[in-house]
Amino acid sequence: MNIQTQPMHRYIDHRGNLIAPLPEWANDTLLQQFYRDMVLVRHYDKKAIALQRTGKLGTYPSHLGAEAIGIAIGSAMQSTDVLAPYYRDMPALWARGISMLQNLQYWGGDELGSSFPSISPDIPHNDDMPFCVPISTQCTHAVGIAAAMKIKGLHRVTVATCGDGATSKGDFLESLNCAGVWNIPLVFVINNNQWAISVPLHLQCHAEHLVDKAKGAGIKGIMVDGNDIVAMYDALLQSLDQARKGKGATLIEAVSYRLCDHTTADDASRYREDEEVKQAWQFDPIVRLKTYLINQNLWSEDEESQWLDICHQRINQAVEQYLALTVQAPESAFDYLYEKADPDLHYQRDALINKAMRMEKQNSGGNNG
Ligand SMILES: Cc1ncc(C[n+]2csc(CCOP(=O)(O)OP(=O)(O)O)c2C)c(N)n1
């Protein structure tokens, strides 16, 4: 049976039908906002891939199919909460106020792409973590942050995200265990998109569902339809609230599907059946909400085309700004990361500068003369 049709926390089914009364918070304006945000990040994603294909961006991990998960996370969190995201979380950061320009900077190799501006008047600096590319290490960082929040008596929650493959790592399991034992304000969100590059879920995990791992840690677990933004937002509100009140951590398994290649360096057609992908498109989170909104007279094709014009304008503006940026020096990776670098790092920094100079000389034909 397709996991996406199994019973789980869900309000709107994949045909756009309401299957449970909407939660109280679900007003028309918010649902329309969710829809607009999901459409925007999907079109941004397309543009980012095109930039990579034309050599203007580094390797880029698409979030096609994960829009509902990310927009729900970023919208449900309070500005003083802290996000420890993984590389597929542009939509979550976008919904937390981080610009498309910064996302382009990050994937373009500019350290300043992780230098987020403050999003809360109560906190002068932004405490969200940069995207984490090593698998699962962000979960351990999130445990540390959440533990600090508890010790300091702050009513702030940390959210850590990861993919299904990441849940096979020790870092994930250890983090989950600590979250339970220490009763810390932490919400884990697994984007179960069913593939870890070329490894399908059933080849790496024998548990019936990833959410079952919450039981081993003694924390609450909720299996949610990750393509239903209403269910995702609802599960997050509950979990964040529980954590904020000192009632402990939650593990959310957001069931979805990776509709894209793993990254622009991957070709998923080499290991995945076209038929499987075709079927997964029937669960598209954006079409689902659109169908619901149109059926309720809350959205129309006219509004859609007006919104698309706005999306393209905003995306193009971000791209223009990105392309006009001054390219950062290679050693900026060291200069922006460390407040005070130790002598070993001075050596590495010098080696990098020398390498960059050699490469520049070669590229400009200097070594032939
Ligand atoms: C510690 C570590 N080991 C291996 C890798 C190589 N790697 C990059 S992505 C990936 C698969 C991750 O799959 P999953 O956690 O399901 O996330 P998804 O990309 O599917 O969203 C691996 C093994 C890495 N980045 N970090």
mmCIF file of C-alpha atoms and ligand atoms in Angstrom:
data_model
loop_
_atom_site.group_PDB
_atom_site.id
_atom_site.type_symbol
_atom_site.label_atom_id
_atom_site.label_comp_id
_atom_site.label_asym_id
_atom_site.label_seq_id
_atom_site.Cartn_x
_atom_site.Cartn_y
_atom_site.Cartn_z
ATOM 1 C CA MET A 1 0.000 0.000 0.000
ATOM 2 C CA ASN A 2 1.264 3.482 -0.845
ATOM 3 C CA ILE A 3 2.346 5.100 2.422
ATOM 4 C CA GLN A 4 0.785 8.382 1.281
ATOM 5 C CA THR A 5 -2.725 6.912 1.422
ATOM 6 C CA GLN A 6 -2.337 5.447 4.924
ATOM 7 C CA PRO A 7 -4.257 6.953 7.835
ATOM 8 C CA MET A 8 -2.302 9.738 9.558
ATOM 9 C CA HIS A 9 -2.860 13.291 10.791
ATOM 10 C CA ARG A 10 -4.684 14.833 7.805
ATOM 11 C CA TYR A 11 -7.447 17.336 7.082
ATOM 12 C CA ILE A 12 -7.399 17.673 3.293
ATOM 13 C CA ASP A 13 -6.960 14.556 1.189
ATOM 14 C CA HIS A 14 -5.004 14.386 -2.028
ATOM 15 C CA ARG A 15 -8.116 15.172 -4.066
ATOM 16 C CA GLY A 16 -8.585 18.423 -2.185
ATOM 17 C CA ASN A 17 -11.512 17.149 -0.088
ATOM 18 C CA LEU A 18 -11.930 17.989 3.552
ATOM 19 C CA ILE A 19 -11.919 14.774 5.577
ATOM 20 C CA ALA A 20 -12.101 16.303 9.076
ATOM 21 C CA PRO A 21 -13.426 19.661 10.329
ATOM 22 C CA LEU A 22 -10.704 22.288 9.970
ATOM 23 C CA PRO A 23 -8.948 23.309 13.197
ATOM 24 C CA GLU A 24 -10.008 26.630 14.768
ATOM 25 C CA TRP A 25 -6.894 28.485 13.680
ATOM 26 C CA ALA A 26 -7.493 27.686 9.977
ATOM 27 C CA ASN A 27 -8.973 30.944 8.686
ATOM 28 C CA ASP A 28 -9.303 31.762 4.960
ATOM 29 C CA THR A 29 -6.565 34.397 4.970
ATOM 30 C CA LEU A 30 -3.991 32.056 6.469
ATOM 31 C CA LEU A 31 -4.803 29.247 4.036
ATOM 32 C CA GLN A 32 -4.473 31.675 1.111
ATOM 33 C CA GLN A 33 -1.161 32.848 2.533
ATOM 34 C CA PHE A 34 0.078 29.256 2.760
ATOM 35 C CA TYR A 35 -0.892 28.730 -0.867
ATOM 36 C CA ARG A 36 0.854 31.887 -2.075
ATOM 37 C CA ASP A 37 4.018 30.977 -0.172
ATOM 38 C CA MET A 38 4.082 27.442 -1.545
ATOM 39 C CA VAL A 39 3.655 28.675 -5.118
ATOM 40 C CA LEU A 40 6.399 31.250 -4.673
ATOM 41 C CA VAL A 41 8.970 28.805 -3.288
ATOM 42 C CA ARG A 42 8.150 26.285 -6.014
ATOM 43 C CA HIS A 43 8.862 28.835 -8.742
ATOM 44 C CA TYR A 44 11.966 30.000 -6.919
ATOM 45 C CA ASP A 45 13.159 26.381 -6.861
ATOM 46 C CA LYS A 46 12.745 26.078 -10.623
ATOM 47 C CA LYS A 47 14.768 29.250 -11.138
ATOM 48 C CA ALA A 48 17.534 28.093 -8.770
ATOM 49 C CA ILE A 49 17.902 24.858 -10.770
ATOM 50 C CA ALA A 50 18.090 26.851 -14.018
ATOM 51 C CA LEU A 51 20.828 29.030 -12.478
ATOM 52 C CA GLN A 52 22.805 25.946 -11.487
ATOM 53 C CA ARG A 53 22.422 24.454 -14.965
ATOM 54 C CA THR A 54 23.849 27.622 -16.492
ATOM 55 C CA GLY A 55 26.828 27.681 -14.125
ATOM 56 C CA LYS A 56 25.606 30.572 -11.980
ATOM 57 C CA LEU A 57 24.917 28.601 -8.783
ATOM 58 C CA GLY A 58 26.683 25.733 -7.034
ATOM 59 C CA THR A 59 25.126 22.304 -6.450
ATOM 60 C CA TYR A 60 21.544 22.903 -5.356
ATOM 61 C CA PRO A 61 19.089 20.617 -3.500
ATOM 62 C CA SER A 62 15.589 21.118 -4.846
ATOM 63 C CA HIS A 63 12.640 21.154 -2.441
ATOM 64 C CA LEU A 64 10.080 20.119 -5.071
ATOM 65 C CA GLY A 65 7.346 18.266 -3.183
ATOM 66 C CA ALA A 66 8.408 19.508 0.267
ATOM 67 C CA GLU A 67 6.781 22.941 0.087
ATOM 68 C CA ALA A 68 4.003 22.192 2.587
ATOM 69 C CA ILE A 69 6.458 20.858 5.164
ATOM 70 C CA GLY A 70 8.757 23.861 5.023
ATOM 71 C CA ILE A 71 6.126 26.582 4.837
ATOM 72 C CA ALA A 72 4.287 24.998 7.781
ATOM 73 C CA ILE A 73 7.463 24.856 9.876
ATOM 74 C CA GLY A 74 8.493 28.445 9.174
ATOM 75 C CA SER A 75 4.961 29.793 9.656
ATOM 76 C CA ALA A 76 4.204 27.925 12.892
ATOM 77 C CA MET A 77 7.425 28.827 14.705
ATOM 78 C CA GLN A 78 7.610 32.032 16.725
ATOM 79 C CA SER A 79 10.272 34.517 15.744
ATOM 80 C CA THR A 80 12.196 33.863 18.985
ATOM 81 C CA ASP A 81 12.313 30.092 18.346
ATOM 82 C CA VAL A 82 15.391 28.599 16.715
ATOM 83 C CA LEU A 83 15.532 26.537 13.532
ATOM 84 C CA ALA A 84 18.290 23.971 12.898
ATOM 85 C CA PRO A 85 17.524 23.210 9.240
ATOM 86 C CA TYR A 86 18.919 20.728 6.770
ATOM 87 C CA TYR A 87 19.797 21.544 3.179
ATOM 88 C CA ARG A 88 16.285 21.032 1.726
ATOM 89 C CA ASP A 89 14.678 23.656 3.956
ATOM 90 C CA MET A 90 14.614 26.833 1.902
ATOM 91 C CA PRO A 91 10.793 27.064 2.286
ATOM 92 C CA ALA A 92 11.054 26.969 6.104
ATOM 93 C CA LEU A 93 13.660 29.720 6.159
ATOM 94 C CA TRP A 94 11.667 31.737 3.617
ATOM 95 C CA ALA A 95 8.597 31.559 5.846
ATOM 96 C CA ARG A 96 10.806 32.737 8.720
ATOM 97 C CA GLY A 97 11.723 35.865 6.805
ATOM 98 C CA ILE A 98 15.008 34.844 5.171
ATOM 99 C CA SER A 99 15.168 36.217 1.622
ATOM 100 C CA MET A 100 15.558 34.387 -1.680
ATOM 101 C CA LEU A 101 18.676 36.480 -2.251
ATOM 102 C CA GLN A 102 20.300 34.992 0.847
ATOM 103 C CA ASN A 103 19.403 31.511 -0.277
ATOM 104 C CA LEU A 104 21.031 32.143 -3.648
ATOM 105 C CA GLN A 105 24.093 33.521 -1.878
ATOM 106 C CA TYR A 106 24.389 30.379 0.226
ATOM 107 C CA TRP A 107 24.190 27.963 -2.705
ATOM 108 C CA GLY A 108 26.406 30.297 -4.710
ATOM 109 C CA GLY A 109 29.176 29.697 -2.149
ATOM 110 C CA ASP A 110 28.978 33.030 -0.326
ATOM 111 C CA GLU A 111 29.275 32.693 3.459
ATOM 112 C CA LEU A 112 27.090 35.769 3.888
ATOM 113 C CA GLY A 113 24.167 33.643 2.728
ATOM 114 C CA SER A 114 24.132 32.245 6.268
ATOM 115 C CA SER A 115 24.416 35.598 7.992
ATOM 116 C CA PHE A 116 20.704 35.966 8.655
ATOM 117 C CA PRO A 117 19.246 39.286 9.793
ATOM 118 C CA SER A 118 17.344 39.388 13.090
ATOM 119 C CA ILE A 119 13.682 38.437 12.699
ATOM 120 C CA SER A 120 12.627 39.273 16.237
ATOM 121 C CA PRO A 121 12.683 42.682 17.945
ATOM 122 C CA ASP A 122 13.340 40.770 21.205
ATOM 123 C CA ILE A 123 16.560 39.250 19.933
ATOM 124 C CA PRO A 124 19.157 41.486 18.282
ATOM 125 C CA HIS A 125 20.862 38.642 16.389
ATOM 126 C CA ASN A 126 19.376 35.754 14.445
ATOM 127 C CA ASP A 127 19.894 32.461 16.234
ATOM 128 C CA ASP A 128 18.744 30.208 13.366
ATOM 129 C CA MET A 129 21.448 27.821 12.240
ATOM 130 C CA PRO A 130 22.811 27.733 8.673
ATOM 131 C CA PHE A 131 21.706 24.846 6.443
ATOM 132 C CA CYS A 132 23.334 21.633 7.584
ATOM 133 C CA VAL A 133 24.795 19.478 4.828
ATOM 134 C CA PRO A 134 26.398 16.748 6.985
ATOM 135 C CA ILE A 135 23.601 14.295 7.669
ATOM 136 C CA SER A 136 21.931 14.611 11.068
ATOM 137 C CA THR A 137 24.591 16.652 12.869
ATOM 138 C CA GLN A 138 22.080 19.515 13.155
ATOM 139 C CA CYS A 139 20.039 17.306 15.512
ATOM 140 C CA THR A 140 22.875 17.291 18.039
ATOM 141 C CA HIS A 141 23.261 21.074 17.706
ATOM 142 C CA ALA A 142 19.529 21.441 18.271
ATOM 143 C CA VAL A 143 19.742 19.365 21.454
ATOM 144 C CA GLY A 144 22.427 21.706 22.799
ATOM 145 C CA ILE A 145 20.414 24.800 21.934
ATOM 146 C CA ALA A 146 17.192 23.419 23.418
ATOM 147 C CA ALA A 147 19.020 22.327 26.586
ATOM 148 C CA ALA A 148 20.452 25.848 26.949
ATOM 149 C CA MET A 149 16.976 27.305 26.572
ATOM 150 C CA LYS A 150 15.683 25.071 29.311
ATOM 151 C CA ILE A 151 18.582 25.854 31.663
ATOM 152 C CA LYS A 152 18.109 29.594 31.083
ATOM 153 C CA GLY A 153 14.360 29.305 31.632
ATOM 154 C CA LEU A 154 13.540 30.806 28.236
ATOM 155 C CA HIS A 155 10.217 30.015 26.614
ATOM 156 C CA ARG A 156 11.782 29.323 23.261
ATOM 157 C CA VAL A 157 11.659 26.138 21.216
ATOM 158 C CA THR A 158 14.198 24.641 18.823
ATOM 159 C CA VAL A 159 13.080 22.853 15.686
ATOM 160 C CA ALA A 160 15.452 20.395 13.986
ATOM 161 C CA THR A 161 14.667 19.016 10.540
ATOM 162 C CA CYS A 162 16.139 16.087 8.640
ATOM 163 C CA GLY A 163 15.390 13.567 5.921
ATOM 164 C CA ASP A 164 14.317 9.933 6.325
ATOM 165 C CA GLY A 165 17.866 8.717 5.636
ATOM 166 C CA ALA A 166 19.156 10.868 8.474
ATOM 167 C CA THR A 167 17.084 8.888 10.981
ATOM 168 C CA SER A 168 19.429 5.910 10.482
ATOM 169 C CA LYS A 169 22.343 7.905 11.867
ATOM 170 C CA GLY A 170 23.612 7.731 15.421
ATOM 171 C CA ASP A 171 23.465 11.511 15.709
ATOM 172 C CA PHE A 172 19.724 11.418 15.142
ATOM 173 C CA LEU A 173 19.048 8.590 17.590
ATOM 174 C CA GLU A 174 21.300 10.056 20.259
ATOM 175 C CA SER A 175 19.606 13.431 19.900
ATOM 176 C CA LEU A 176 16.182 11.873 20.200
ATOM 177 C CA ASN A 177 17.274 10.025 23.317
ATOM 178 C CA CYS A 178 18.708 13.172 24.942
ATOM 179 C CA ALA A 179 15.555 15.116 24.094
ATOM 180 C CA GLY A 180 13.517 12.556 26.008
ATOM 181 C CA VAL A 181 15.827 12.139 29.016
ATOM 182 C CA TRP A 182 16.385 15.878 29.434
ATOM 183 C CA ASN A 183 12.777 16.851 28.657
ATOM 184 C CA ILE A 184 13.902 19.758 26.506
ATOM 185 C CA PRO A 185 11.884 22.136 24.278
ATOM 186 C CA LEU A 186 12.669 20.501 20.946
ATOM 187 C CA VAL A 187 10.602 19.484 17.921
ATOM 188 C CA PHE A 188 12.094 17.134 15.345
ATOM 189 C CA VAL A 189 10.565 17.124 11.866
ATOM 190 C CA ILE A 190 11.513 14.272 9.546
ATOM 191 C CA ASN A 191 10.879 14.998 5.899
ATOM 192 C CA ASN A 192 10.100 11.407 4.934
ATOM 193 C CA ASN A 193 10.406 11.871 1.198
ATOM 194 C CA GLN A 194 11.050 8.123 0.926
ATOM 195 C CA TRP A 195 14.501 8.256 -0.662
ATOM 196 C CA ALA A 196 17.993 8.926 0.708
ATOM 197 C CA ILE A 197 19.671 9.690 -2.616
ATOM 198 C CA SER A 198 19.323 6.258 -4.300
ATOM 199 C CA VAL A 199 18.407 4.271 -1.174
ATOM 200 C CA PRO A 200 14.661 3.688 -0.720
ATOM 201 C CA LEU A 201 13.296 3.764 2.811
ATOM 202 C CA HIS A 202 12.612 0.019 3.079
ATOM 203 C CA LEU A 203 16.315 -0.750 2.502
ATOM 204 C CA GLN A 204 17.496 1.318 5.421
ATOM 205 C CA CYS A 205 14.839 1.067 8.110
ATOM 206 C CA HIS A 206 12.973 -2.000 9.363
ATOM 207 C CA ALA A 207 10.559 -0.079 11.602
ATOM 208 C CA GLU A 208 7.033 0.111 10.251
ATOM 209 C CA HIS A 209 7.071 3.896 10.491
ATOM 210 C CA LEU A 210 9.818 6.368 11.308
ATOM 211 C CA VAL A 211 7.588 7.965 13.926
ATOM 212 C CA ASP A 212 7.899 4.710 15.919
ATOM 213 C CA LYS A 213 11.395 5.858 16.860
ATOM 214 C CA ALA A 214 9.769 8.385 19.223
ATOM 215 C CA LYS A 215 8.600 5.505 21.418
ATOM 216 C CA GLY A 216 12.167 4.365 22.065
ATOM 217 C CA ALA A 217 13.019 7.856 23.285
ATOM 218 C CA GLY A 218 9.868 8.194 25.360
ATOM 219 C CA ILE A 219 8.693 11.292 23.526
ATOM 220 C CA LYS A 220 5.513 12.088 21.661
ATOM 221 C CA GLY A 221 5.363 11.116 17.983
ATOM 222 C CA ILE A 222 2.927 12.293 15.303
ATOM 223 C CA MET A 223 2.755 10.861 11.806
ATOM 224 C CA VAL A 224 1.510 13.625 9.543
ATOM 225 C CA ASP A 225 0.599 13.921 5.889
ATOM 226 C CA GLY A 226 3.463 16.148 4.824
ATOM 227 C CA ASN A 227 1.577 17.156 1.675
ATOM 228 C CA ASP A 228 -1.325 18.564 3.688
ATOM 229 C CA ILE A 229 -0.157 21.916 4.985
ATOM 230 C CA VAL A 230 -3.146 22.177 7.329
ATOM 231 C CA ALA A 231 -2.155 18.944 9.093
ATOM 232 C CA MET A 232 1.508 19.945 9.175
ATOM 233 C CA TYR A 233 0.829 23.384 10.644
ATOM 234 C CA ASP A 234 -1.582 21.891 13.163
ATOM 235 C CA ALA A 235 0.905 19.239 14.328
ATOM 236 C CA LEU A 236 3.587 21.887 14.637
ATOM 237 C CA LEU A 237 1.386 24.253 16.653
ATOM 238 C CA GLN A 238 0.600 21.438 19.089
ATOM 239 C CA SER A 239 4.216 20.314 19.392
ATOM 240 C CA LEU A 240 5.642 23.805 19.745
ATOM 241 C CA ASP A 241 3.071 24.630 22.391
ATOM 242 C CA GLN A 242 3.820 21.461 24.354
ATOM 243 C CA ALA A 243 7.560 22.171 24.215
ATOM 244 C CA ARG A 244 7.100 25.822 25.214
ATOM 245 C CA LYS A 245 5.107 24.759 28.271
ATOM 246 C CA GLY A 246 7.912 22.444 29.423
ATOM 247 C CA LYS A 247 6.010 19.305 28.458
ATOM 248 C CA GLY A 248 8.782 17.870 26.326
ATOM 249 C CA ALA A 249 9.902 17.089 22.814
ATOM 250 C CA THR A 250 7.949 15.724 19.842
ATOM 251 C CA LEU A 251 8.966 13.807 16.756
ATOM 252 C CA ILE A 252 6.912 14.620 13.661
ATOM 253 C CA GLU A 253 7.187 12.259 10.709
ATOM 254 C CA ALA A 254 6.042 14.271 7.698
ATOM 255 C CA VAL A 255 5.210 11.780 4.964
ATOM 256 C CA SER A 256 5.893 13.166 1.524
ATOM 257 C CA TYR A 257 7.821 12.289 -1.630
ATOM 258 C CA ARG A 258 10.915 13.729 -3.291
ATOM 259 C CA LEU A 259 9.503 14.750 -6.667
ATOM 260 C CA CYS A 260 12.936 15.939 -7.809
ATOM 261 C CA ASP A 261 16.477 14.635 -8.189
ATOM 262 C CA HIS A 262 18.374 14.487 -4.890
ATOM 263 C CA THR A 263 20.398 17.533 -5.959
ATOM 264 C CA THR A 264 21.481 19.033 -9.273
ATOM 265 C CA ALA A 265 24.418 16.564 -9.094
ATOM 266 C CA ASP A 266 22.029 13.586 -9.215
ATOM 267 C CA ASP A 267 19.953 11.849 -11.893
ATOM 268 C CA ALA A 268 17.148 10.032 -10.082
ATOM 269 C CA SER A 269 15.917 8.369 -13.289
ATOM 270 C CA ARG A 270 18.912 6.004 -12.966
ATOM 271 C CA TYR A 271 17.507 4.356 -9.843
ATOM 272 C CA ARG A 272 13.817 5.272 -9.634
ATOM 273 C CA GLU A 273 10.879 4.069 -11.722
ATOM 274 C CA ASP A 274 9.076 6.764 -13.732
ATOM 275 C CA GLU A 275 5.767 5.179 -12.747
ATOM 276 C CA GLU A 276 6.479 5.719 -9.038
ATOM 277 C CA VAL A 277 7.223 9.387 -9.601
ATOM 278 C CA LYS A 278 4.131 9.781 -11.778
ATOM 279 C CA GLN A 279 1.966 8.349 -9.003
ATOM 280 C CA ALA A 280 3.594 10.582 -6.402
ATOM 281 C CA TRP A 281 2.555 13.681 -8.378
ATOM 282 C CA GLN A 282 -1.064 12.806 -7.532
ATOM 283 C CA PHE A 283 -0.233 13.863 -3.967
ATOM 284 C CA ASP A 284 1.266 17.230 -4.920
ATOM 285 C CA PRO A 285 0.828 19.522 -1.872
ATOM 286 C CA ILE A 286 0.211 22.607 -3.993
ATOM 287 C CA VAL A 287 -2.483 21.168 -6.272
ATOM 288 C CA ARG A 288 -4.218 19.750 -3.198
ATOM 289 C CA LEU A 289 -4.556 23.102 -1.426
ATOM 290 C CA LYS A 290 -5.419 24.887 -4.680
ATOM 291 C CA THR A 291 -8.272 22.460 -5.377
ATOM 292 C CA TYR A 292 -9.595 22.947 -1.865
ATOM 293 C CA LEU A 293 -9.376 26.751 -2.069
ATOM 294 C CA ILE A 294 -11.020 26.891 -5.502
ATOM 295 C CA ASN A 295 -13.850 24.616 -4.322
ATOM 296 C CA GLN A 296 -14.428 26.993 -1.404
ATOM 297 C CA ASN A 297 -14.347 30.059 -3.700
ATOM 298 C CA LEU A 298 -11.213 31.227 -1.902
ATOM 299 C CA TRP A 299 -8.995 31.274 -4.991
ATOM 300 C CA SER A 300 -9.465 31.709 -8.744
ATOM 301 C CA GLU A 301 -7.418 31.347 -11.907
ATOM 302 C CA ASP A 302 -7.349 35.162 -12.213
ATOM 303 C CA GLU A 303 -5.816 35.453 -8.770
ATOM 304 C CA GLU A 304 -3.414 32.689 -9.715
ATOM 305 C CA SER A 305 -2.107 34.504 -12.781
ATOM 306 C CA GLN A 306 -1.781 37.789 -10.839
ATOM 307 C CA TRP A 307 0.144 35.992 -8.104
ATOM 308 C CA LEU A 308 2.399 34.263 -10.614
ATOM 309 C CA ASP A 309 3.327 37.659 -12.106
ATOM 310 C CA ILE A 310 4.281 38.885 -8.644
ATOM 311 C CA CYS A 311 6.277 35.707 -7.959
ATOM 312 C CA HIS A 312 8.258 36.072 -11.173
ATOM 313 C CA GLN A 313 8.974 39.741 -10.467
ATOM 314 C CA ARG A 314 10.233 38.955 -6.964
ATOM 315 C CA ILE A 315 12.297 35.976 -8.077
ATOM 316 C CA ASN A 316 13.849 37.888 -10.968
ATOM 317 C CA GLN A 317 14.688 40.768 -8.668
ATOM 318 C CA ALA A 318 16.438 38.413 -6.224
ATOM 319 C CA VAL A 319 18.363 36.814 -9.101
ATOM 320 C CA GLU A 320 19.443 40.213 -10.470
ATOM 321 C CA GLN A 321 20.663 41.259 -7.026
ATOM 322 C CA TYR A 322 22.494 37.962 -6.595
ATOM 323 C CA LEU A 323 24.240 38.180 -9.960
ATOM 324 C CA ALA A 324 25.323 41.751 -9.207
ATOM 325 C CA LEU A 325 27.025 40.784 -5.922
ATOM 326 C CA THR A 326 30.783 41.018 -5.597
ATOM 327 C CA VAL A 327 32.278 37.525 -5.557
ATOM 328 C CA GLN A 328 33.730 36.796 -2.111
ATOM 329 C CA ALA A 329 37.405 35.928 -1.703
ATOM 330 C CA PRO A 330 37.998 32.166 -1.177
ATOM 331 C CA GLU A 331 39.393 32.777 2.339
ATOM 332 C CA SER A 332 36.103 34.393 3.364
ATOM 333 C CA ALA A 333 34.978 30.908 4.431
ATOM 334 C CA PHE A 334 37.581 31.136 7.229
ATOM 335 C CA ASP A 335 37.107 34.822 7.945
ATOM 336 C CA TYR A 336 33.339 34.664 8.446
ATOM 337 C CA LEU A 337 33.276 31.355 10.296
ATOM 338 C CA TYR A 338 35.818 31.835 13.063
ATOM 339 C CA GLU A 339 35.948 34.741 15.445
ATOM 340 C CA LYS A 340 39.546 33.816 16.309
ATOM 341 C CA ALA A 341 41.333 31.238 14.185
ATOM 342 C CA ASP A 342 44.098 29.047 15.671
ATOM 343 C CA PRO A 343 47.520 28.703 13.931
ATOM 344 C CA ASP A 344 46.530 25.478 12.151
ATOM 345 C CA LEU A 345 43.735 27.334 10.494
ATOM 346 C CA HIS A 346 46.086 30.176 9.459
ATOM 347 C CA TYR A 347 48.072 27.560 7.603
ATOM 348 C CA GLN A 348 44.972 26.156 5.900
ATOM 349 C CA ARG A 349 43.758 29.655 5.042
ATOM 350 C CA ASP A 350 47.118 30.515 3.408
ATOM 351 C CA ALA A 351 47.090 27.229 1.501
ATOM 352 C CA LEU A 352 43.636 28.013 0.162
ATOM 353 C CA ILE A 353 44.662 31.492 -0.957
ATOM 354 C CA ASN A 354 47.717 30.063 -2.758
ATOM 355 C CA LYS A 355 45.589 27.420 -4.450
ATOM 356 C CA ALA A 356 43.060 30.017 -5.592
ATOM 357 C CA MET A 357 45.845 32.187 -6.985
ATOM 358 C CA ARG A 358 47.357 29.227 -8.839
ATOM 359 C CA MET A 359 43.970 28.334 -10.328
ATOM 360 C CA GLU A 360 43.339 31.911 -11.403
ATOM 361 C CA LYS A 361 46.719 32.030 -13.089
ATOM 362 C CA GLN A 362 45.997 28.766 -14.917
ATOM 363 C CA ASN A 363 42.547 29.933 -15.992
ATOM 364 C CA SER A 364 43.938 33.163 -17.368
ATOM 365 C CA GLY A 365 46.590 31.210 -19.303
ATOM 366 C CA GLY A 366 49.389 32.547 -17.096
ATOM 367 C CA ASN A 367 51.071 29.158 -16.819
ATOM 368 C CA ASN A 368 51.622 28.929 -20.576
ATOM 369 C CA GLY A 369 53.732 32.020 -20.970
HETATM 370 C C1 LIG B 1 27.552 12.582 7.573
HETATM 371 C C2 LIG B 1 27.212 12.469 6.118
HETATM 372 N N1 LIG B 1 27.268 11.273 5.499
HETATM 373 C C3 LIG B 1 26.945 11.165 4.191
HETATM 374 C C4 LIG B 1 26.594 12.264 3.470
HETATM 375 C C5 LIG B 1 26.246 12.129 1.993
HETATM 376 N N2 LIG B 1 24.791 12.363 1.803
HETATM 377 C C6 LIG B 1 24.321 13.526 1.340
HETATM 378 S S1 LIG B 1 22.656 13.540 1.228
HETATM 379 C C7 LIG B 1 22.537 11.940 1.752
HETATM 380 C C8 LIG B 1 21.201 11.259 1.848
HETATM 381 C C9 LIG B 1 20.266 11.939 2.782
HETATM 382 O O1 LIG B 1 18.955 11.450 2.635
HETATM 383 P P1 LIG B 1 17.803 11.905 3.583
HETATM 384 O O2 LIG B 1 18.294 12.068 4.977
HETATM 385 O O3 LIG B 1 16.657 10.980 3.379
HETATM 386 O O4 LIG B 1 17.431 13.373 3.065
HETATM 387 P P2 LIG B 1 16.860 13.819 1.655
HETATM 388 O O5 LIG B 1 18.057 14.308 0.893
HETATM 389 O O6 LIG B 1 16.212 12.634 1.018
HETATM 390 O O7 LIG B 1 15.888 14.919 1.894
HETATM 391 C C10 LIG B 1 23.808 11.428 2.037
HETATM 392 C C11 LIG B 1 24.053 10.058 2.519
HETATM 393 C C12 LIG B 1 26.567 13.518 4.145
HETATM 394 N N3 LIG B 1 26.174 14.648 3.541
HETATM 395 N N4 LIG B 1 26.860 13.586 5.460
#
